[in-house]
Amino acid sequence: MTRLYNDPRAFADEMLAGFADAHSRYVTRVPGGVVRAAETPAGKVAVVVGGGSGHYPAFCGVVGAGFADGAVVGHVFTSPSTQDAVSVGRAAASDAGLLFITGNYAGDVMNFTLARDRLAAEGVDARVLFVTDDIASAPADEAGKRRGIAGDFVVFKVAGAAAEEGYSLDEVERVARHANDRTRTLGVAFGGCTLPGDPAPLFSVPAGRMGVGLGIHGEPGISEEELPSARDLARRLVDGVLAEVPADGERRLGVILNGLGTTKHEELFIVWRSVAELLAERGFTVVEPEVGELVTSLDMAGCSLTVVPLDDELERLWRASADTPAYRKGAVAAAPAGVRRRAEQASDAGQEVERAGSAASRACAVTAVRALGAMSERLREAEAELGRIDAVAGDGDHGRGMVNGVSAALKGATTAAGRGAGAGSVLAAAGDAWAAKAGGTSGVLWGAILRAVGDELGDQGDEVPAARVAAAVRAGVAELRRLGKVEVGDKTMLDALAPFADALDAGVAAHRPLADAWAEAAQAAGRAAEATAALRPRVGRARPLAEKSVGTPDAGALSMAMCLDVVARELAAE
């Protein structure tokens, strides 16, 4: 298990600080991650990789010459926030543009897409690519739904080498997508990993068994099989990844046998011996294979096999030199004279312009701050249970993410309210802080919901009628649908929020006092959240483990219902 930490909530930040200090020759820390110590020269495309921490040497370990120009690093197994990605992207980008690359997970997709859009609005030509190499997470005809696991390394390497050669942004994106389209990975787990501070692993594997089709965020396998010998495991992995390699295609392969954190190198070499023999028997030539830990999952026991058929261009880029803290190949030319080193950057997050509120709006803002305080207390009490529920089909970080998010939101809202801001500005500050500090899917969605509610409430007016509150909640529902691309029945937080909004609308239309209408709507949300136990996830990271989640409510819907319930209590106390 993960034993060495100070404050589990600060694990990623402290790790990144230590990493940047130990490797100051290569990297400089910026808000949200690290960038190369030397500034990106004019005319060179910047390749920025990223995702949650817990996967070292991915992502920060591959920042350096011939590889990535920057890495965005979130909390353990949690997508970095939009602001983190913007910060690292802005620091890394030159006049030639920027390509973000990350795994195909809902939180990463939302946050990196929003970061691309925000940088584009600033005049940076930014693109984004989501790696989809995991063959176990979706069938071949739905390859766009697949997760990114150890194949991340292949796409990062190819894109980084292309950018180092002087490819244009269009060409870097083209060859990176070409590599992604060809890359296939299958992984197995012998035991789960443990989040810092948690007493038990996110999942366990029975003795003598292995999970097949694991995820790198602590998700268990899609299925279980008997634990084979090393030779038979090699055959299982080779058969899996070659099933989608065209029989008449290139016969030269880039190959990675990747350890997930606990499996020893000696064990990997034994497996590799059989993998190499099997590939040779089937007529393939392996080009400079990688055997070791490249994309890990904290202390998970397991391994994965990745293959990419190489044409001439991909082979050249796969074999290209690189020099990074965790990965070195060949000889990298010295940086040209005149390239400047960066200084470590303080936070560049801009301060939202807060608008003074009317008396009625300031009173509403005070209620909002009290409600966030009550939410914070309730979520802290429920943190472990929410994590346990989330681990059934996800990575078990939902409770921790919610606590981080609401704590930051409370601080941001309190500061804004203390300056006399109205309800709209207070909720906007809360939403931005929640999204920045929670990261992940729920973080960006909660941030967007709070901001949408605040935009509807505004900062002015002689009163804040119940109908406006109901309309503000409805605006939050619309934003959740728009950004999350979810509908009722998808087994997400919308399954609690939409019934709540419907019931609140009905209560307000019937001229019920707001506190009474809210309390009745919160009860409807609670019932709807519990009912998600019968649903199969249709979107998001839990989708590959949909069957395992049946019988367990959705953690996001439950936490939403908890928050709505404690707000009801605050309204009743007024």
Tab-separated table of C-alpha atoms in Angstrom, residues 34-369:
chain	number	residue	atom	x	y	z
A	34	VAL	CA	5.857	21.399	-14.854
A	35	VAL	CA	7.416	22.612	-18.108
A	36	ARG	CA	10.893	22.205	-19.539
A	37	ALA	CA	13.500	24.286	-17.762
A	38	ALA	CA	14.423	25.909	-21.078
A	39	GLU	CA	11.837	28.075	-22.775
A	40	THR	CA	10.181	26.654	-25.879
A	41	PRO	CA	11.995	28.213	-28.837
A	42	ALA	CA	10.124	30.149	-31.472
A	43	GLY	CA	8.846	27.946	-34.263
A	44	LYS	CA	8.679	24.764	-32.154
A	45	VAL	CA	5.310	23.142	-31.450
A	46	ALA	CA	4.736	22.496	-27.735
A	47	VAL	CA	3.494	19.048	-26.732
A	48	VAL	CA	1.821	19.076	-23.305
A	49	VAL	CA	0.742	15.787	-21.739
A	50	GLY	CA	-1.161	15.208	-18.556
A	51	GLY	CA	-3.709	13.624	-16.286
A	52	GLY	CA	-3.947	12.679	-12.643
A	53	SER	CA	-0.897	11.815	-10.569
A	54	GLY	CA	-0.169	8.272	-9.409
A	55	HIS	CA	1.152	7.139	-12.815
A	56	TYR	CA	4.849	8.047	-12.622
A	57	PRO	CA	6.873	8.302	-14.798
A	58	ALA	CA	3.808	9.457	-16.701
A	59	PHE	CA	3.275	12.355	-16.889
A	60	CYS	CA	5.875	14.690	-15.428
A	61	GLY	CA	8.711	12.174	-15.834
A	62	VAL	CA	8.729	12.481	-19.631
A	63	VAL	CA	9.150	16.263	-19.855
A	64	GLY	CA	12.394	16.964	-21.641
A	65	ALA	CA	14.195	17.093	-24.971
A	66	GLY	CA	12.675	14.807	-27.605
A	67	PHE	CA	9.551	14.237	-25.551
A	68	ALA	CA	7.005	16.500	-23.839
A	69	ASP	CA	7.348	20.239	-23.322
A	70	GLY	CA	5.113	20.231	-20.258
A	71	ALA	CA	2.943	18.047	-18.067
A	72	VAL	CA	-0.302	18.950	-16.316
A	73	VAL	CA	-0.597	16.999	-13.059
A	74	GLY	CA	-3.840	16.560	-11.131
A	75	HIS	CA	-4.611	14.968	-7.789
A	76	VAL	CA	-4.123	11.212	-7.538
A	77	PHE	CA	-6.148	9.538	-10.313
A	78	THR	CA	-8.049	12.802	-10.858
A	79	SER	CA	-8.092	14.972	-13.952
A	80	PRO	CA	-6.290	18.286	-13.613
A	81	SER	CA	-8.552	21.297	-13.655
A	82	THR	CA	-9.118	23.489	-16.679
A	83	GLN	CA	-7.097	26.246	-15.021
A	84	ASP	CA	-4.176	23.863	-14.425
A	85	ALA	CA	-4.143	22.871	-18.096
A	86	VAL	CA	-4.397	26.503	-19.209
A	87	SER	CA	-1.528	27.468	-16.909
A	88	VAL	CA	0.852	24.755	-18.126
A	89	GLY	CA	-0.213	25.183	-21.750
A	90	ARG	CA	0.307	28.921	-21.615
A	91	ALA	CA	3.777	28.488	-20.083
A	92	ALA	CA	4.836	25.865	-22.650
A	93	ALA	CA	3.369	27.328	-25.841
A	94	SER	CA	5.394	29.218	-28.405
A	95	ASP	CA	4.284	30.947	-31.586
A	96	ALA	CA	4.016	27.539	-33.329
A	97	GLY	CA	1.064	26.318	-31.260
A	98	LEU	CA	0.299	23.604	-28.746
A	99	LEU	CA	-0.973	20.022	-28.710
A	100	PHE	CA	-2.498	18.655	-25.504
A	101	ILE	CA	-2.485	14.842	-25.193
A	102	THR	CA	-4.226	12.937	-22.418
A	103	GLY	CA	-6.213	9.759	-21.849
A	104	ASN	CA	-9.822	9.391	-22.916
A	105	TYR	CA	-11.525	9.915	-19.547
A	106	ALA	CA	-14.547	12.114	-18.994
A	107	GLY	CA	-12.830	14.587	-16.669
A	108	ASP	CA	-9.745	14.877	-18.858
A	109	VAL	CA	-11.881	15.311	-21.972
A	110	MET	CA	-13.872	18.154	-20.425
A	111	ASN	CA	-10.991	19.967	-18.738
A	112	PHE	CA	-8.474	19.749	-21.578
A	113	THR	CA	-11.117	20.689	-24.159
A	114	LEU	CA	-12.094	23.734	-22.112
A	115	ALA	CA	-8.400	24.606	-21.718
A	116	ARG	CA	-7.911	24.375	-25.480
A	117	ASP	CA	-10.850	26.706	-26.019
A	118	ARG	CA	-9.643	29.175	-23.424
A	119	LEU	CA	-6.146	29.288	-24.908
A	120	ALA	CA	-7.609	29.660	-28.399
A	121	ALA	CA	-9.516	32.707	-27.135
A	122	GLU	CA	-6.141	34.116	-26.031
A	123	GLY	CA	-4.729	33.635	-29.519
A	124	VAL	CA	-2.881	30.338	-28.959
A	125	ASP	CA	-3.401	27.724	-31.687
A	126	ALA	CA	-4.181	24.817	-29.370
A	127	ARG	CA	-5.334	21.291	-30.207
A	128	VAL	CA	-6.245	18.283	-28.075
A	129	LEU	CA	-5.963	14.509	-28.597
A	130	PHE	CA	-7.375	11.754	-26.378
A	131	VAL	CA	-5.580	8.391	-26.358
A	132	THR	CA	-7.801	5.322	-26.888
A	133	ASP	CA	-5.559	2.241	-26.799
A	134	ASP	CA	-7.299	0.002	-24.213
A	135	ILE	CA	-8.932	-2.823	-26.185
A	136	ALA	CA	-10.782	-4.150	-23.122
A	137	SER	CA	-12.788	-0.997	-22.487
A	138	ALA	CA	-14.877	-0.988	-25.703
A	139	PRO	CA	-15.229	-3.092	-28.863
A	140	ALA	CA	-13.321	-2.246	-32.023
A	141	ASP	CA	-16.348	-0.605	-33.651
A	142	GLU	CA	-16.537	1.788	-30.675
A	143	ALA	CA	-12.823	2.517	-30.440
A	144	GLY	CA	-13.533	6.186	-29.733
A	145	LYS	CA	-14.952	5.177	-26.341
A	146	ARG	CA	-11.821	3.337	-25.252
A	147	ARG	CA	-9.630	4.453	-22.366
A	148	GLY	CA	-6.048	5.591	-22.665
A	149	ILE	CA	-3.647	3.438	-20.636
A	150	ALA	CA	-0.004	2.506	-21.361
A	151	GLY	CA	-0.489	3.432	-25.022
A	152	ASP	CA	-0.323	7.037	-23.800
A	153	PHE	CA	3.451	6.604	-23.821
A	154	VAL	CA	3.539	5.694	-27.518
A	155	VAL	CA	1.496	8.705	-28.589
A	156	PHE	CA	3.429	11.070	-26.304
A	157	LYS	CA	6.746	9.788	-27.672
A	158	VAL	CA	5.775	10.063	-31.334
A	159	ALA	CA	4.293	13.550	-30.936
A	160	GLY	CA	7.240	14.795	-28.898
A	161	ALA	CA	9.776	13.480	-31.390
A	162	ALA	CA	7.866	15.011	-34.304
A	163	ALA	CA	7.745	18.404	-32.590
A	164	GLU	CA	11.476	18.152	-31.851
A	165	GLU	CA	12.137	17.511	-35.558
A	166	GLY	CA	10.340	20.740	-36.447
A	167	TYR	CA	6.978	19.427	-37.650
A	168	SER	CA	4.198	22.015	-37.919
A	169	LEU	CA	1.253	21.819	-35.521
A	170	ASP	CA	-0.917	20.228	-38.208
A	171	GLU	CA	1.731	17.590	-38.825
A	172	VAL	CA	2.372	16.883	-35.130
A	173	GLU	CA	-1.346	16.376	-34.618
A	174	ARG	CA	-1.598	14.197	-37.727
A	175	VAL	CA	1.196	11.812	-36.754
A	176	ALA	CA	0.031	11.652	-33.130
A	177	ARG	CA	-3.471	10.651	-34.265
A	178	HIS	CA	-1.907	8.147	-36.664
A	179	ALA	CA	0.018	6.573	-33.765
A	180	ASN	CA	-3.085	6.504	-31.581
A	181	ASP	CA	-5.136	4.823	-34.298
A	182	ARG	CA	-2.580	2.003	-34.479
A	183	THR	CA	-1.807	1.493	-30.783
A	184	ARG	CA	-3.412	-1.370	-28.822
A	185	THR	CA	-3.010	-2.332	-25.153
A	186	LEU	CA	-4.312	-5.098	-22.881
A	187	GLY	CA	-3.576	-5.184	-19.159
A	188	VAL	CA	-4.036	-7.559	-16.235
A	189	ALA	CA	-4.016	-6.974	-12.470
A	190	PHE	CA	-3.016	-9.313	-9.656
A	191	GLY	CA	-3.954	-6.892	-6.884
A	192	GLY	CA	-5.415	-3.410	-6.390
A	193	CYS	CA	-3.727	-0.151	-5.438
A	194	THR	CA	-4.271	1.971	-2.332
A	195	LEU	CA	-4.867	5.720	-2.356
A	196	PRO	CA	-2.644	7.660	0.084
A	197	GLY	CA	-4.270	7.658	3.498
A	198	ASP	CA	-6.768	4.919	2.709
A	199	PRO	CA	-6.726	1.755	4.843
A	200	ALA	CA	-7.442	-0.711	2.041
A	201	PRO	CA	-6.916	-1.100	-1.717
A	202	LEU	CA	-9.543	0.072	-4.176
A	203	PHE	CA	-10.189	-3.532	-5.190
A	204	SER	CA	-8.836	-6.989	-4.505
A	205	VAL	CA	-8.251	-10.005	-6.698
A	206	PRO	CA	-8.919	-13.483	-5.261
A	207	ALA	CA	-5.893	-15.692	-4.727
A	208	GLY	CA	-5.003	-17.589	-7.867
A	209	ARG	CA	-6.958	-15.193	-10.120
A	210	MET	CA	-6.208	-12.093	-12.183
A	211	GLY	CA	-8.341	-9.212	-13.381
A	212	VAL	CA	-8.290	-8.739	-17.151
A	213	GLY	CA	-8.798	-5.308	-18.715
A	214	LEU	CA	-7.799	-3.122	-15.772
A	215	GLY	CA	-7.761	0.662	-15.783
A	216	ILE	CA	-4.830	2.777	-14.607
A	217	HIS	CA	-6.986	4.781	-12.174
A	218	GLY	CA	-7.404	1.831	-9.833
A	219	GLU	CA	-10.350	0.354	-11.712
A	220	PRO	CA	-10.591	-3.429	-11.436
A	221	GLY	CA	-10.524	-5.644	-14.501
A	222	ILE	CA	-13.475	-6.127	-16.797
A	223	SER	CA	-13.384	-9.864	-16.040
A	224	GLU	CA	-11.459	-12.405	-13.972
A	225	GLU	CA	-9.481	-15.419	-15.119
A	226	GLU	CA	-7.297	-18.037	-13.493
A	227	LEU	CA	-3.767	-16.766	-12.835
A	228	PRO	CA	-1.582	-18.421	-15.501
A	229	SER	CA	2.129	-19.093	-15.788
A	230	ALA	CA	4.275	-16.309	-17.208
A	231	ARG	CA	4.338	-18.087	-20.579
A	232	ASP	CA	0.558	-18.456	-20.701
A	233	LEU	CA	0.086	-14.840	-19.605
A	234	ALA	CA	2.339	-13.739	-22.454
A	235	ARG	CA	0.171	-15.710	-24.870
A	236	ARG	CA	-3.025	-14.165	-23.427
A	237	LEU	CA	-1.647	-10.659	-23.864
A	238	VAL	CA	-0.176	-11.249	-27.325
A	239	ASP	CA	-3.385	-12.847	-28.595
A	240	GLY	CA	-5.377	-9.915	-27.254
A	241	VAL	CA	-3.396	-7.053	-28.772
A	242	LEU	CA	-2.703	-8.782	-32.103
A	243	ALA	CA	-6.388	-9.516	-32.663
A	244	GLU	CA	-6.783	-6.013	-34.112
A	245	VAL	CA	-3.460	-5.794	-35.958
A	246	PRO	CA	-4.070	-6.306	-39.716
A	247	ALA	CA	-2.560	-9.569	-40.939
A	248	ASP	CA	-1.320	-7.889	-44.108
A	249	GLY	CA	0.024	-4.748	-42.418
A	250	GLU	CA	3.483	-3.713	-41.271
A	251	ARG	CA	5.467	-6.485	-39.616
A	252	ARG	CA	7.623	-4.192	-37.489
A	253	LEU	CA	6.279	-3.375	-34.038
A	254	GLY	CA	6.978	-0.907	-31.284
A	255	VAL	CA	6.230	-2.834	-28.086
A	256	ILE	CA	5.894	-1.953	-24.389
A	257	LEU	CA	5.621	-4.471	-21.557
A	258	ASN	CA	4.586	-2.126	-18.782
A	259	GLY	CA	4.662	-2.725	-15.028
A	260	LEU	CA	1.891	-1.091	-13.030
A	261	GLY	CA	3.760	-0.328	-9.813
A	262	THR	CA	4.432	-3.480	-7.818
A	263	THR	CA	5.268	-6.198	-10.346
A	264	LYS	CA	9.045	-6.575	-10.277
A	265	HIS	CA	11.259	-6.041	-13.290
A	266	GLU	CA	12.527	-9.601	-12.983
A	267	GLU	CA	8.967	-10.870	-13.426
A	268	LEU	CA	8.472	-8.598	-16.426
A	269	PHE	CA	11.616	-9.925	-18.073
A	270	ILE	CA	10.356	-13.494	-17.687
A	271	VAL	CA	7.083	-12.524	-19.372
A	272	TRP	CA	8.964	-10.571	-22.036
A	273	ARG	CA	11.007	-13.623	-23.020
A	274	SER	CA	7.803	-15.420	-24.008
A	275	VAL	CA	6.260	-12.308	-25.594
A	276	ALA	CA	9.299	-11.868	-27.833
A	277	GLU	CA	9.220	-15.534	-28.879
A	278	LEU	CA	5.508	-15.403	-29.694
A	279	LEU	CA	5.840	-12.224	-31.769
A	280	ALA	CA	8.748	-13.696	-33.697
A	281	GLU	CA	6.785	-16.899	-34.368
A	282	ARG	CA	4.026	-14.773	-35.899
A	283	GLY	CA	6.394	-12.996	-38.230
A	284	PHE	CA	6.883	-9.702	-36.394
A	285	THR	CA	10.126	-7.827	-35.842
A	286	VAL	CA	10.238	-5.948	-32.546
A	287	VAL	CA	11.860	-2.513	-32.728
A	288	GLU	CA	13.584	-1.257	-29.564
A	289	PRO	CA	11.098	-2.670	-27.036
A	290	GLU	CA	10.467	-1.053	-23.663
A	291	VAL	CA	10.189	-3.339	-20.625
A	292	GLY	CA	9.639	-1.586	-17.301
A	293	GLU	CA	7.410	0.919	-15.544
A	294	LEU	CA	6.238	3.669	-17.886
A	295	VAL	CA	2.555	4.243	-16.968
A	296	THR	CA	1.854	2.993	-13.453
A	297	SER	CA	-1.098	2.944	-11.073
A	298	LEU	CA	0.463	3.699	-7.681
A	299	ASP	CA	1.192	0.283	-6.116
A	300	MET	CA	-1.019	-1.859	-8.340
A	301	ALA	CA	0.295	-5.358	-9.050
A	302	GLY	CA	-0.050	-6.129	-12.732
A	303	CYS	CA	1.260	-5.477	-16.208
A	304	SER	CA	0.117	-4.544	-19.692
A	305	LEU	CA	1.285	-5.188	-23.235
A	306	THR	CA	1.167	-2.438	-25.868
A	307	VAL	CA	1.910	-2.782	-29.579
A	308	VAL	CA	2.015	-0.265	-32.413
A	309	PRO	CA	2.677	-1.371	-36.018
A	310	LEU	CA	5.390	0.902	-37.387
A	311	ASP	CA	5.574	2.440	-40.828
A	312	ASP	CA	8.757	4.292	-41.772
A	313	GLU	CA	7.684	7.583	-40.181
A	314	LEU	CA	6.461	6.066	-36.935
A	315	GLU	CA	9.585	3.929	-36.625
A	316	ARG	CA	11.843	6.939	-37.006
A	317	LEU	CA	9.931	8.839	-34.321
A	318	TRP	CA	9.698	5.809	-32.028
A	319	ARG	CA	13.483	5.394	-32.214
A	320	ALA	CA	14.301	9.106	-31.904
A	321	SER	CA	16.528	10.317	-29.079
A	322	ALA	CA	15.058	11.722	-25.876
A	323	ASP	CA	16.408	13.003	-22.573
A	324	THR	CA	13.950	13.375	-19.676
A	325	PRO	CA	14.050	12.696	-15.929
A	326	ALA	CA	12.609	9.192	-16.322
A	327	TYR	CA	13.352	8.231	-19.927
A	328	ARG	CA	16.533	8.534	-21.950
A	329	LYS	CA	17.330	7.213	-25.408
A	330	GLY	CA	20.256	7.983	-27.707
A	331	ALA	CA	22.087	11.294	-27.652
A	332	VAL	CA	20.199	14.573	-27.615
A	333	ALA	CA	21.873	17.633	-29.096
A	334	ALA	CA	22.714	20.389	-26.672
A	335	ALA	CA	20.284	23.287	-26.498
A	336	PRO	CA	21.248	26.081	-28.889
A	337	ALA	CA	22.997	29.093	-27.441
A	338	GLY	CA	20.706	31.808	-26.205
A	339	VAL	CA	17.867	29.574	-25.030
A	340	ARG	CA	16.665	31.024	-21.748
A	341	ARG	CA	15.867	29.082	-18.604
A	342	ARG	CA	12.526	29.679	-16.997
A	343	ALA	CA	11.946	30.894	-13.476
A	344	GLU	CA	9.445	29.067	-11.276
A	345	GLN	CA	6.077	30.744	-11.645
A	346	ALA	CA	3.625	31.741	-8.964
A	347	SER	CA	-0.075	31.246	-9.549
A	348	ASP	CA	-1.330	33.042	-12.643
A	349	ALA	CA	-4.999	32.546	-11.893
A	350	GLY	CA	-6.761	35.801	-12.595
A	351	GLN	CA	-9.081	37.288	-10.014
A	352	GLU	CA	-12.716	37.361	-11.030
A	353	VAL	CA	-14.168	40.854	-10.968
A	354	GLU	CA	-16.632	40.785	-8.095
A	355	ARG	CA	-19.707	42.996	-8.308
A	356	ALA	CA	-21.179	44.622	-5.235
A	357	GLY	CA	-24.593	43.185	-4.576
A	358	SER	CA	-27.887	44.707	-3.581
A	359	ALA	CA	-29.005	44.149	0.005
A	360	ALA	CA	-31.242	41.257	-1.049
A	361	SER	CA	-28.491	39.670	-3.140
A	362	ARG	CA	-25.940	40.014	-0.341
A	363	ALA	CA	-28.370	38.297	2.031
A	364	CYS	CA	-28.762	35.492	-0.501
A	365	ALA	CA	-24.965	35.279	-0.731
A	366	VAL	CA	-24.717	34.840	3.043
A	367	THR	CA	-27.172	31.944	2.811
A	368	ALA	CA	-25.096	30.431	0.010
A	369	VAL	CA	-21.946	30.604	2.146
